[in-house]
Amino acid sequence: YGLKRGISNMIAKLAKTCTLRISPDKLNFILCDKLANGGVSMWCELEQENFFSEFQMEGVSAENNEIYLELTSENLSRALKTAQNARALKIKLTNKHFPCLTVSVELSSMSNSSRIATHDIPIKVIPRKLWKELQEPMVPDPDVSIYLPVLKTMKSVVEKMKNISSHLVIEANLDGELNLKIETELVCVTTHFKDLGNPPLASESTSQDRNPEHMAEVHIDIRKLLQFLAGQQVNPTKALCNIVTNKMVHFDLLHEDVSLQYFIPALS
Protein backbone atom coordinates (compact mmCIF):
# COMPACT_ATOMS: atom_id res chain seq x y z
CA TYR A 1 0.00 0.00 0.00
CA GLY A 2 2.88 2.32 -0.70
CA LEU A 3 0.54 4.64 -2.55
CA LYS A 4 -1.09 5.66 0.68
CA ARG A 5 2.20 6.00 2.57
CA GLY A 6 2.11 9.75 2.56
CA ILE A 7 2.49 10.04 -1.21
CA SER A 8 -1.14 10.92 -1.89
CA ASN A 9 -0.95 13.31 1.03
CA MET A 10 2.13 14.99 -0.44
CA ILE A 11 0.48 15.27 -3.88
CA ALA A 12 -2.65 16.81 -2.31
CA LYS A 13 -0.48 19.49 -0.68
CA LEU A 14 1.37 20.19 -3.94
CA ALA A 15 -1.51 20.21 -6.41
CA LYS A 16 -5.26 20.69 -6.12
CA THR A 17 -5.98 18.75 -9.27
CA CYS A 18 -3.44 16.60 -11.03
CA THR A 19 -3.11 14.11 -13.83
CA LEU A 20 -2.53 10.46 -13.06
CA ARG A 21 -0.73 8.64 -15.85
CA ILE A 22 -0.97 4.85 -15.72
CA SER A 23 1.35 2.70 -17.79
CA PRO A 24 2.31 -0.99 -17.43
CA ASP A 25 5.39 -0.29 -15.30
CA LYS A 26 4.91 3.20 -13.84
CA LEU A 27 2.43 5.55 -12.24
CA ASN A 28 2.97 9.28 -12.60
CA PHE A 29 1.31 12.19 -10.86
CA ILE A 30 1.67 15.22 -13.10
CA LEU A 31 1.03 18.92 -12.75
CA CYS A 32 1.85 20.81 -15.91
CA ASP A 33 1.13 24.48 -15.43
CA LYS A 34 2.97 26.47 -18.03
CA LEU A 35 6.20 27.70 -16.44
CA ALA A 36 6.17 30.59 -18.89
CA ASN A 37 2.89 31.79 -17.35
CA GLY A 38 4.28 31.63 -13.83
CA GLY A 39 2.82 28.26 -12.89
CA VAL A 40 4.71 25.53 -11.06
CA SER A 41 4.97 22.06 -12.51
CA MET A 42 5.53 18.64 -10.99
CA TRP A 43 6.46 15.16 -12.13
CA CYS A 44 6.16 12.39 -9.56
CA GLU A 45 7.06 8.82 -10.50
CA LEU A 46 6.36 5.46 -8.85
CA GLU A 47 7.44 2.04 -10.12
CA GLN A 48 4.23 0.03 -9.93
CA GLU A 49 5.98 -3.23 -8.95
CA ASN A 50 7.15 -1.63 -5.70
CA PHE A 51 3.58 -0.84 -4.69
CA PHE A 52 1.18 -3.46 -6.00
CA SER A 53 1.17 -7.23 -5.64
CA GLU A 54 -1.13 -7.47 -8.66
CA PHE A 55 -1.40 -4.95 -11.48
CA GLN A 56 -3.43 -5.13 -14.69
CA MET A 57 -4.04 -2.32 -17.11
CA GLU A 58 -5.01 -1.93 -20.73
CA GLY A 59 -4.35 1.32 -22.52
CA VAL A 60 -5.79 2.83 -25.68
CA SER A 61 -3.86 0.47 -27.95
CA ALA A 62 -0.80 -1.78 -27.91
CA GLU A 63 1.55 1.03 -29.00
CA ASN A 64 -0.15 3.65 -26.79
CA ASN A 65 -0.51 1.50 -23.71
CA GLU A 66 -1.26 4.34 -21.30
CA ILE A 67 -4.20 5.93 -19.51
CA TYR A 68 -4.33 9.58 -18.46
CA LEU A 69 -6.85 10.74 -15.87
CA GLU A 70 -7.50 14.05 -14.17
CA LEU A 71 -8.54 13.96 -10.53
CA THR A 72 -8.81 16.06 -7.38
CA SER A 73 -5.84 14.97 -5.29
CA GLU A 74 -7.60 15.65 -1.99
CA ASN A 75 -10.27 13.05 -2.90
CA LEU A 76 -7.62 10.39 -3.49
CA SER A 77 -5.79 11.31 -0.29
CA ARG A 78 -9.03 11.12 1.70
CA ALA A 79 -9.94 7.72 0.26
CA LEU A 80 -6.51 6.29 1.02
CA LYS A 81 -6.56 7.65 4.58
CA THR A 82 -9.19 5.04 5.44
CA ALA A 83 -6.78 2.32 4.32
CA GLN A 84 -4.31 2.86 7.16
CA ASN A 85 -4.75 -0.60 8.75
CA ALA A 86 -6.39 -2.30 5.81
CA ARG A 87 -6.03 -5.98 4.96
CA ALA A 88 -6.19 -5.24 1.26
CA LEU A 89 -6.59 -2.28 -1.03
CA LYS A 90 -7.85 -2.35 -4.60
CA ILE A 91 -7.89 0.53 -7.04
CA LYS A 92 -9.76 0.17 -10.32
CA LEU A 93 -11.28 2.25 -13.09
CA THR A 94 -15.06 2.02 -13.17
CA ASN A 95 -17.98 3.72 -14.85
CA LYS A 96 -20.81 4.61 -12.46
CA HIS A 97 -22.89 7.06 -14.52
CA PHE A 98 -19.55 8.88 -14.83
CA PRO A 99 -15.93 7.64 -14.92
CA CYS A 100 -14.48 6.89 -11.48
CA LEU A 101 -11.37 5.66 -9.81
CA THR A 102 -12.87 3.22 -7.30
CA VAL A 103 -10.86 2.52 -4.17
CA SER A 104 -12.00 -0.59 -2.25
CA VAL A 105 -10.54 -1.00 1.19
CA GLU A 106 -10.88 -4.28 3.07
CA LEU A 107 -10.90 -3.48 6.75
CA SER A 108 -10.49 -6.16 9.39
CA SER A 109 -12.90 -6.05 12.30
CA MET A 110 -12.78 -7.49 15.83
CA SER A 111 -14.91 -10.52 14.91
CA ASN A 112 -12.42 -11.64 12.26
CA SER A 113 -14.92 -10.86 9.51
CA SER A 114 -14.03 -8.06 7.16
CA ARG A 115 -15.82 -4.96 5.97
CA ILE A 116 -15.33 -3.33 2.61
CA ALA A 117 -15.30 0.44 2.34
CA THR A 118 -15.66 1.78 -1.19
CA HIS A 119 -14.79 5.26 -2.42
CA ASP A 120 -15.72 6.43 -5.90
CA ILE A 121 -13.47 9.28 -6.98
CA PRO A 122 -14.83 11.18 -10.01
CA ILE A 123 -12.23 11.51 -12.75
CA LYS A 124 -11.93 12.98 -16.22
CA VAL A 125 -10.35 10.75 -18.86
CA ILE A 126 -7.89 12.81 -20.87
CA PRO A 127 -8.12 12.32 -24.66
CA ARG A 128 -5.03 11.23 -26.54
CA LYS A 129 -4.59 14.49 -28.43
CA LEU A 130 -3.72 16.20 -25.12
CA TRP A 131 -1.16 13.64 -23.96
CA LYS A 132 1.78 15.43 -25.55
CA GLU A 133 1.31 18.33 -23.14
CA LEU A 134 1.71 15.94 -20.21
CA GLN A 135 5.18 14.57 -20.83
CA GLU A 136 8.09 14.73 -18.41
CA PRO A 137 9.35 18.34 -18.24
CA MET A 138 12.72 19.02 -19.81
CA VAL A 139 15.31 20.30 -17.36
CA PRO A 140 17.72 22.83 -18.88
CA ASP A 141 21.34 22.48 -17.74
CA PRO A 142 21.55 24.10 -14.32
CA ASP A 143 24.15 26.76 -13.52
CA VAL A 144 24.48 25.28 -10.05
CA SER A 145 23.31 22.00 -8.57
CA ILE A 146 23.46 21.61 -4.79
CA TYR A 147 22.16 19.25 -2.07
CA LEU A 148 19.39 20.76 0.05
CA PRO A 149 19.60 21.26 3.82
CA VAL A 150 17.11 19.45 6.10
CA LEU A 151 13.76 20.43 4.59
CA LYS A 152 12.07 21.00 7.97
CA THR A 153 14.70 23.59 8.87
CA MET A 154 14.35 25.23 5.48
CA LYS A 155 10.56 25.34 5.87
CA SER A 156 10.67 27.07 9.26
CA VAL A 157 13.08 29.69 7.86
CA VAL A 158 10.89 30.36 4.80
CA GLU A 159 7.74 30.56 6.97
CA LYS A 160 9.30 33.40 8.98
CA MET A 161 10.50 35.17 5.83
CA LYS A 162 7.01 34.99 4.28
CA ASN A 163 5.80 37.44 6.94
CA ILE A 164 8.21 40.07 5.63
CA SER A 165 8.07 39.63 1.86
CA SER A 166 6.25 37.73 -0.88
CA HIS A 167 9.46 37.34 -2.92
CA LEU A 168 12.58 35.36 -2.19
CA VAL A 169 15.98 34.93 -3.80
CA ILE A 170 17.57 31.48 -3.71
CA GLU A 171 21.26 31.55 -4.49
CA ALA A 172 23.86 28.81 -4.43
CA ASN A 173 27.38 28.06 -5.63
CA LEU A 174 29.61 25.06 -6.33
CA ASP A 175 31.23 25.49 -2.92
CA GLY A 176 28.29 23.90 -1.11
CA GLU A 177 26.75 27.23 -0.05
CA LEU A 178 23.06 28.07 -0.32
CA ASN A 179 21.46 31.37 0.72
CA LEU A 180 17.83 32.37 1.11
CA LYS A 181 17.44 36.14 0.85
CA ILE A 182 14.65 38.66 1.09
CA GLU A 183 15.06 42.36 0.51
CA THR A 184 12.46 45.05 1.07
CA GLU A 185 12.90 48.82 1.32
CA LEU A 186 13.17 48.48 5.08
CA VAL A 187 14.98 45.24 5.70
CA CYS A 188 17.35 42.71 4.18
CA VAL A 189 17.41 39.21 5.66
CA THR A 190 19.68 36.34 4.56
CA THR A 191 19.89 32.80 5.87
CA HIS A 192 23.13 30.98 5.01
CA PHE A 193 23.56 27.23 4.69
CA LYS A 194 27.14 25.98 4.32
CA ASP A 195 28.90 22.69 3.48
CA LEU A 196 25.86 21.19 1.76
CA GLY A 197 27.91 19.58 -0.96
CA ASN A 198 27.38 19.52 -4.73
CA PRO A 199 26.67 16.40 -6.73
CA PRO A 200 29.90 15.30 -8.48
CA LEU A 201 28.55 15.39 -12.04
CA ALA A 202 27.13 18.86 -11.61
CA SER A 203 30.38 20.38 -10.48
CA GLU A 204 32.36 18.68 -13.29
CA SER A 205 30.10 19.76 -16.15
CA THR A 206 29.84 23.37 -15.03
CA SER A 207 33.10 23.85 -13.16
CA GLN A 208 35.38 24.38 -16.17
CA ASP A 209 34.02 27.88 -16.75
CA ARG A 210 32.53 28.64 -13.34
CA ASN A 211 34.22 30.07 -10.28
CA PRO A 212 33.09 27.73 -7.44
CA GLU A 213 32.34 30.67 -5.17
CA HIS A 214 30.23 32.51 -7.73
CA MET A 215 26.51 32.47 -6.84
CA ALA A 216 23.78 31.51 -9.29
CA GLU A 217 20.47 33.04 -8.27
CA VAL A 218 16.78 32.90 -8.98
CA HIS A 219 14.03 35.20 -7.75
CA ILE A 220 10.79 33.35 -6.91
CA ASP A 221 7.37 33.66 -5.30
CA ILE A 222 7.87 32.66 -1.65
CA ARG A 223 4.41 31.01 -1.40
CA LYS A 224 5.29 28.57 -4.17
CA LEU A 225 8.43 27.52 -2.32
CA LEU A 226 6.49 27.17 0.93
CA GLN A 227 3.84 25.03 -0.76
CA PHE A 228 6.57 22.71 -2.00
CA LEU A 229 8.22 22.50 1.44
CA ALA A 230 4.87 21.95 3.19
CA GLY A 231 4.30 18.90 1.00
CA GLN A 232 7.44 17.18 2.33
CA GLN A 233 6.41 15.29 5.44
CA VAL A 234 9.48 13.06 5.58
CA ASN A 235 13.06 13.94 4.83
CA PRO A 236 13.91 12.44 1.42
CA THR A 237 16.80 10.06 0.79
CA LYS A 238 18.15 12.52 -1.78
CA ALA A 239 17.22 16.18 -2.23
CA LEU A 240 18.77 18.33 -4.93
CA CYS A 241 18.24 21.93 -5.91
CA ASN A 242 19.13 22.93 -9.48
CA ILE A 243 19.27 26.63 -10.29
CA VAL A 244 18.93 27.95 -13.82
CA THR A 245 19.84 31.63 -13.35
CA ASN A 246 16.83 33.95 -13.67
CA LYS A 247 14.76 31.16 -15.25
CA MET A 248 13.73 28.56 -12.67
CA VAL A 249 14.60 26.45 -9.70
CA HIS A 250 14.18 22.70 -10.07
CA PHE A 251 13.93 20.43 -7.04
CA ASP A 252 14.75 16.77 -7.51
CA LEU A 253 13.76 14.54 -4.58
CA LEU A 254 13.92 10.83 -3.97
CA HIS A 255 11.76 9.24 -1.24
CA GLU A 256 12.66 5.53 -1.18
CA ASP A 257 10.60 4.29 -4.16
CA VAL A 258 9.18 7.63 -5.28
CA SER A 259 10.91 10.33 -7.27
CA LEU A 260 9.57 13.87 -7.35
CA GLN A 261 10.58 16.73 -9.60
CA TYR A 262 9.19 20.16 -8.85
CA PHE A 263 9.75 23.30 -10.93
CA ILE A 264 9.22 26.90 -9.76
CA PRO A 265 9.62 29.60 -12.42
CA ALA A 266 11.56 32.80 -11.81
CA LEU A 267 9.65 36.03 -11.30
CA SER A 268 10.18 38.28 -14.29
Tab-separated table of C-alpha atoms in Angstrom:
chain	number	residue	atom	x	y	z
A	1	TYR	CA	0.000	0.000	0.000
A	2	GLY	CA	2.877	2.319	-0.699
A	3	LEU	CA	0.539	4.636	-2.546
A	4	LYS	CA	-1.086	5.657	0.683
A	5	ARG	CA	2.200	5.999	2.570
A	6	GLY	CA	2.110	9.752	2.556
A	7	ILE	CA	2.486	10.041	-1.214
A	8	SER	CA	-1.143	10.915	-1.894
A	9	ASN	CA	-0.947	13.312	1.025
A	10	MET	CA	2.125	14.986	-0.440
A	11	ILE	CA	0.480	15.272	-3.877
A	12	ALA	CA	-2.650	16.807	-2.311
A	13	LYS	CA	-0.480	19.486	-0.681
A	14	LEU	CA	1.371	20.190	-3.944
A	15	ALA	CA	-1.515	20.212	-6.413
A	16	LYS	CA	-5.261	20.693	-6.122
A	17	THR	CA	-5.982	18.746	-9.267
A	18	CYS	CA	-3.444	16.600	-11.031
A	19	THR	CA	-3.105	14.110	-13.829
A	20	LEU	CA	-2.529	10.459	-13.059
A	21	ARG	CA	-0.731	8.636	-15.852
A	22	ILE	CA	-0.971	4.855	-15.715
A	23	SER	CA	1.354	2.702	-17.792
A	24	PRO	CA	2.314	-0.988	-17.427
A	25	ASP	CA	5.386	-0.294	-15.297
A	26	LYS	CA	4.909	3.195	-13.844
A	27	LEU	CA	2.427	5.547	-12.241
A	28	ASN	CA	2.965	9.278	-12.600
A	29	PHE	CA	1.306	12.189	-10.864
A	30	ILE	CA	1.672	15.220	-13.104
A	31	LEU	CA	1.031	18.919	-12.752
A	32	CYS	CA	1.853	20.811	-15.912
A	33	ASP	CA	1.135	24.477	-15.425
A	34	LYS	CA	2.972	26.471	-18.027
A	35	LEU	CA	6.200	27.697	-16.437
A	36	ALA	CA	6.166	30.587	-18.885
A	37	ASN	CA	2.892	31.794	-17.346
A	38	GLY	CA	4.282	31.634	-13.832
A	39	GLY	CA	2.815	28.256	-12.886
A	40	VAL	CA	4.713	25.527	-11.064
A	41	SER	CA	4.975	22.058	-12.510
A	42	MET	CA	5.530	18.644	-10.990
A	43	TRP	CA	6.462	15.164	-12.130
A	44	CYS	CA	6.158	12.388	-9.556
A	45	GLU	CA	7.059	8.822	-10.504
A	46	LEU	CA	6.357	5.455	-8.850
A	47	GLU	CA	7.437	2.037	-10.122
A	48	GLN	CA	4.231	0.033	-9.931
A	49	GLU	CA	5.984	-3.228	-8.951
A	50	ASN	CA	7.155	-1.631	-5.699
A	51	PHE	CA	3.582	-0.838	-4.690
A	52	PHE	CA	1.178	-3.458	-6.003
A	53	SER	CA	1.167	-7.233	-5.638
A	54	GLU	CA	-1.133	-7.466	-8.665
A	55	PHE	CA	-1.405	-4.947	-11.480
A	56	GLN	CA	-3.426	-5.132	-14.687
A	57	MET	CA	-4.040	-2.321	-17.114
A	58	GLU	CA	-5.013	-1.932	-20.734
A	59	GLY	CA	-4.346	1.319	-22.517
A	60	VAL	CA	-5.795	2.827	-25.684
A	61	SER	CA	-3.862	0.468	-27.954
A	62	ALA	CA	-0.798	-1.782	-27.908
A	63	GLU	CA	1.546	1.033	-28.997
A	64	ASN	CA	-0.150	3.645	-26.788
A	65	ASN	CA	-0.508	1.499	-23.708
A	66	GLU	CA	-1.263	4.344	-21.296
A	67	ILE	CA	-4.204	5.931	-19.511
A	68	TYR	CA	-4.326	9.579	-18.460
A	69	LEU	CA	-6.853	10.743	-15.865
A	70	GLU	CA	-7.501	14.048	-14.173
A	71	LEU	CA	-8.535	13.956	-10.534
A	72	THR	CA	-8.812	16.056	-7.383
A	73	SER	CA	-5.841	14.973	-5.293
A	74	GLU	CA	-7.602	15.648	-1.987
A	75	ASN	CA	-10.267	13.045	-2.905
A	76	LEU	CA	-7.615	10.388	-3.486
A	77	SER	CA	-5.789	11.310	-0.294
A	78	ARG	CA	-9.030	11.121	1.696
A	79	ALA	CA	-9.943	7.717	0.264
A	80	LEU	CA	-6.507	6.286	1.018
A	81	LYS	CA	-6.558	7.651	4.581
A	82	THR	CA	-9.188	5.041	5.442
A	83	ALA	CA	-6.780	2.317	4.322
A	84	GLN	CA	-4.308	2.860	7.156
A	85	ASN	CA	-4.753	-0.598	8.749
A	86	ALA	CA	-6.385	-2.305	5.807
A	87	ARG	CA	-6.030	-5.984	4.957
A	88	ALA	CA	-6.191	-5.241	1.265
A	89	LEU	CA	-6.589	-2.280	-1.032
A	90	LYS	CA	-7.852	-2.351	-4.604
A	91	ILE	CA	-7.886	0.528	-7.038
A	92	LYS	CA	-9.759	0.174	-10.324
A	93	LEU	CA	-11.281	2.249	-13.086
A	94	THR	CA	-15.063	2.019	-13.174
A	95	ASN	CA	-17.983	3.721	-14.851
A	96	LYS	CA	-20.806	4.611	-12.463
A	97	HIS	CA	-22.888	7.062	-14.522
A	98	PHE	CA	-19.552	8.878	-14.833
A	99	PRO	CA	-15.931	7.645	-14.925
A	100	CYS	CA	-14.484	6.894	-11.480
A	101	LEU	CA	-11.373	5.662	-9.811
A	102	THR	CA	-12.875	3.225	-7.304
A	103	VAL	CA	-10.858	2.515	-4.169
A	104	SER	CA	-12.001	-0.593	-2.253
A	105	VAL	CA	-10.538	-0.998	1.187
A	106	GLU	CA	-10.881	-4.278	3.068
A	107	LEU	CA	-10.905	-3.475	6.755
A	108	SER	CA	-10.491	-6.162	9.389
A	109	SER	CA	-12.898	-6.046	12.297
A	110	MET	CA	-12.781	-7.494	15.826
A	111	SER	CA	-14.915	-10.523	14.907
A	112	ASN	CA	-12.425	-11.642	12.259
A	113	SER	CA	-14.920	-10.858	9.507
A	114	SER	CA	-14.029	-8.055	7.161
A	115	ARG	CA	-15.820	-4.961	5.972
A	116	ILE	CA	-15.329	-3.328	2.610
A	117	ALA	CA	-15.302	0.443	2.338
A	118	THR	CA	-15.660	1.782	-1.195
A	119	HIS	CA	-14.792	5.263	-2.419
A	120	ASP	CA	-15.724	6.435	-5.901
A	121	ILE	CA	-13.474	9.285	-6.981
A	122	PRO	CA	-14.828	11.182	-10.012
A	123	ILE	CA	-12.228	11.512	-12.751
A	124	LYS	CA	-11.932	12.976	-16.224
A	125	VAL	CA	-10.352	10.748	-18.857
A	126	ILE	CA	-7.888	12.812	-20.874
A	127	PRO	CA	-8.120	12.315	-24.660
A	128	ARG	CA	-5.032	11.232	-26.539
A	129	LYS	CA	-4.592	14.488	-28.425
A	130	LEU	CA	-3.721	16.202	-25.115
A	131	TRP	CA	-1.156	13.641	-23.964
A	132	LYS	CA	1.777	15.426	-25.551
A	133	GLU	CA	1.309	18.332	-23.137
A	134	LEU	CA	1.714	15.941	-20.205
A	135	GLN	CA	5.184	14.568	-20.833
A	136	GLU	CA	8.089	14.726	-18.408
A	137	PRO	CA	9.350	18.337	-18.235
A	138	MET	CA	12.722	19.021	-19.812
A	139	VAL	CA	15.312	20.302	-17.356
A	140	PRO	CA	17.716	22.835	-18.876
A	141	ASP	CA	21.341	22.476	-17.739
A	142	PRO	CA	21.553	24.103	-14.318
A	143	ASP	CA	24.150	26.758	-13.523
A	144	VAL	CA	24.481	25.283	-10.048
A	145	SER	CA	23.310	22.004	-8.570
A	146	ILE	CA	23.464	21.608	-4.787
A	147	TYR	CA	22.160	19.247	-2.067
A	148	LEU	CA	19.393	20.760	0.054
A	149	PRO	CA	19.604	21.264	3.821
A	150	VAL	CA	17.111	19.446	6.104
A	151	LEU	CA	13.758	20.432	4.593
A	152	LYS	CA	12.068	21.000	7.973
A	153	THR	CA	14.699	23.594	8.866
A	154	MET	CA	14.352	25.234	5.477
A	155	LYS	CA	10.560	25.338	5.866
A	156	SER	CA	10.667	27.071	9.260
A	157	VAL	CA	13.077	29.687	7.860
A	158	VAL	CA	10.893	30.357	4.803
A	159	GLU	CA	7.741	30.559	6.974
A	160	LYS	CA	9.297	33.402	8.982
A	161	MET	CA	10.496	35.168	5.826
A	162	LYS	CA	7.013	34.992	4.284
A	163	ASN	CA	5.803	37.439	6.943
A	164	ILE	CA	8.212	40.069	5.632
A	165	SER	CA	8.068	39.635	1.863
A	166	SER	CA	6.252	37.729	-0.875
A	167	HIS	CA	9.457	37.340	-2.923
A	168	LEU	CA	12.578	35.357	-2.189
A	169	VAL	CA	15.982	34.932	-3.796
A	170	ILE	CA	17.569	31.478	-3.705
A	171	GLU	CA	21.259	31.554	-4.495
A	172	ALA	CA	23.863	28.813	-4.428
A	173	ASN	CA	27.377	28.059	-5.626
A	174	LEU	CA	29.608	25.062	-6.332
A	175	ASP	CA	31.232	25.485	-2.923
A	176	GLY	CA	28.293	23.899	-1.110
A	177	GLU	CA	26.754	27.228	-0.050
A	178	LEU	CA	23.055	28.069	-0.316
A	179	ASN	CA	21.461	31.365	0.725
A	180	LEU	CA	17.832	32.369	1.108
A	181	LYS	CA	17.436	36.143	0.846
A	182	ILE	CA	14.654	38.658	1.087
A	183	GLU	CA	15.056	42.361	0.509
A	184	THR	CA	12.461	45.050	1.073
A	185	GLU	CA	12.903	48.817	1.317
A	186	LEU	CA	13.168	48.478	5.078
A	187	VAL	CA	14.980	45.242	5.696
A	188	CYS	CA	17.347	42.712	4.179
A	189	VAL	CA	17.409	39.207	5.663
A	190	THR	CA	19.675	36.342	4.557
A	191	THR	CA	19.891	32.797	5.869
A	192	HIS	CA	23.130	30.985	5.012
A	193	PHE	CA	23.561	27.226	4.693
A	194	LYS	CA	27.140	25.975	4.317
A	195	ASP	CA	28.903	22.686	3.479
A	196	LEU	CA	25.858	21.195	1.755
A	197	GLY	CA	27.910	19.576	-0.960
A	198	ASN	CA	27.380	19.523	-4.725
A	199	PRO	CA	26.671	16.396	-6.732
A	200	PRO	CA	29.904	15.296	-8.475
A	201	LEU	CA	28.547	15.391	-12.037
A	202	ALA	CA	27.128	18.856	-11.606
A	203	SER	CA	30.385	20.378	-10.484
A	204	GLU	CA	32.355	18.681	-13.287
A	205	SER	CA	30.103	19.758	-16.146
A	206	THR	CA	29.837	23.366	-15.025
A	207	SER	CA	33.100	23.847	-13.159
A	208	GLN	CA	35.376	24.384	-16.171
A	209	ASP	CA	34.022	27.876	-16.751
A	210	ARG	CA	32.531	28.642	-13.345
A	211	ASN	CA	34.217	30.068	-10.280
A	212	PRO	CA	33.087	27.726	-7.439
A	213	GLU	CA	32.338	30.674	-5.171
A	214	HIS	CA	30.232	32.511	-7.730
A	215	MET	CA	26.515	32.467	-6.838
A	216	ALA	CA	23.778	31.508	-9.286
A	217	GLU	CA	20.465	33.037	-8.266
A	218	VAL	CA	16.775	32.898	-8.984
A	219	HIS	CA	14.025	35.202	-7.746
A	220	ILE	CA	10.785	33.354	-6.908
A	221	ASP	CA	7.365	33.659	-5.301
A	222	ILE	CA	7.870	32.665	-1.655
A	223	ARG	CA	4.412	31.009	-1.397
A	224	LYS	CA	5.287	28.568	-4.170
A	225	LEU	CA	8.426	27.516	-2.316
A	226	LEU	CA	6.486	27.168	0.926
A	227	GLN	CA	3.840	25.031	-0.757
A	228	PHE	CA	6.572	22.706	-2.002
A	229	LEU	CA	8.221	22.498	1.437
A	230	ALA	CA	4.875	21.951	3.190
A	231	GLY	CA	4.299	18.896	1.004
A	232	GLN	CA	7.436	17.182	2.327
A	233	GLN	CA	6.406	15.286	5.439
A	234	VAL	CA	9.478	13.058	5.582
A	235	ASN	CA	13.056	13.941	4.828
A	236	PRO	CA	13.913	12.445	1.420
A	237	THR	CA	16.802	10.059	0.787
A	238	LYS	CA	18.151	12.515	-1.778
A	239	ALA	CA	17.223	16.175	-2.231
A	240	LEU	CA	18.770	18.331	-4.927
A	241	CYS	CA	18.238	21.927	-5.908
A	242	ASN	CA	19.134	22.934	-9.484
A	243	ILE	CA	19.266	26.629	-10.294
A	244	VAL	CA	18.934	27.954	-13.824
A	245	THR	CA	19.840	31.629	-13.351
A	246	ASN	CA	16.830	33.953	-13.673
A	247	LYS	CA	14.759	31.161	-15.252
A	248	MET	CA	13.734	28.558	-12.674
A	249	VAL	CA	14.595	26.454	-9.704
A	250	HIS	CA	14.180	22.695	-10.070
A	251	PHE	CA	13.932	20.432	-7.035
A	252	ASP	CA	14.750	16.766	-7.515
A	253	LEU	CA	13.764	14.539	-4.583
A	254	LEU	CA	13.925	10.827	-3.970
A	255	HIS	CA	11.756	9.241	-1.239
A	256	GLU	CA	12.659	5.529	-1.184
A	257	ASP	CA	10.596	4.294	-4.161
A	258	VAL	CA	9.181	7.635	-5.278
A	259	SER	CA	10.910	10.330	-7.267
A	260	LEU	CA	9.567	13.865	-7.353
A	261	GLN	CA	10.584	16.731	-9.603
A	262	TYR	CA	9.186	20.157	-8.854
A	263	PHE	CA	9.746	23.304	-10.926
A	264	ILE	CA	9.223	26.896	-9.758
A	265	PRO	CA	9.619	29.595	-12.419
A	266	ALA	CA	11.559	32.802	-11.809
A	267	LEU	CA	9.654	36.028	-11.304
A	268	SER	CA	10.176	38.281	-14.286
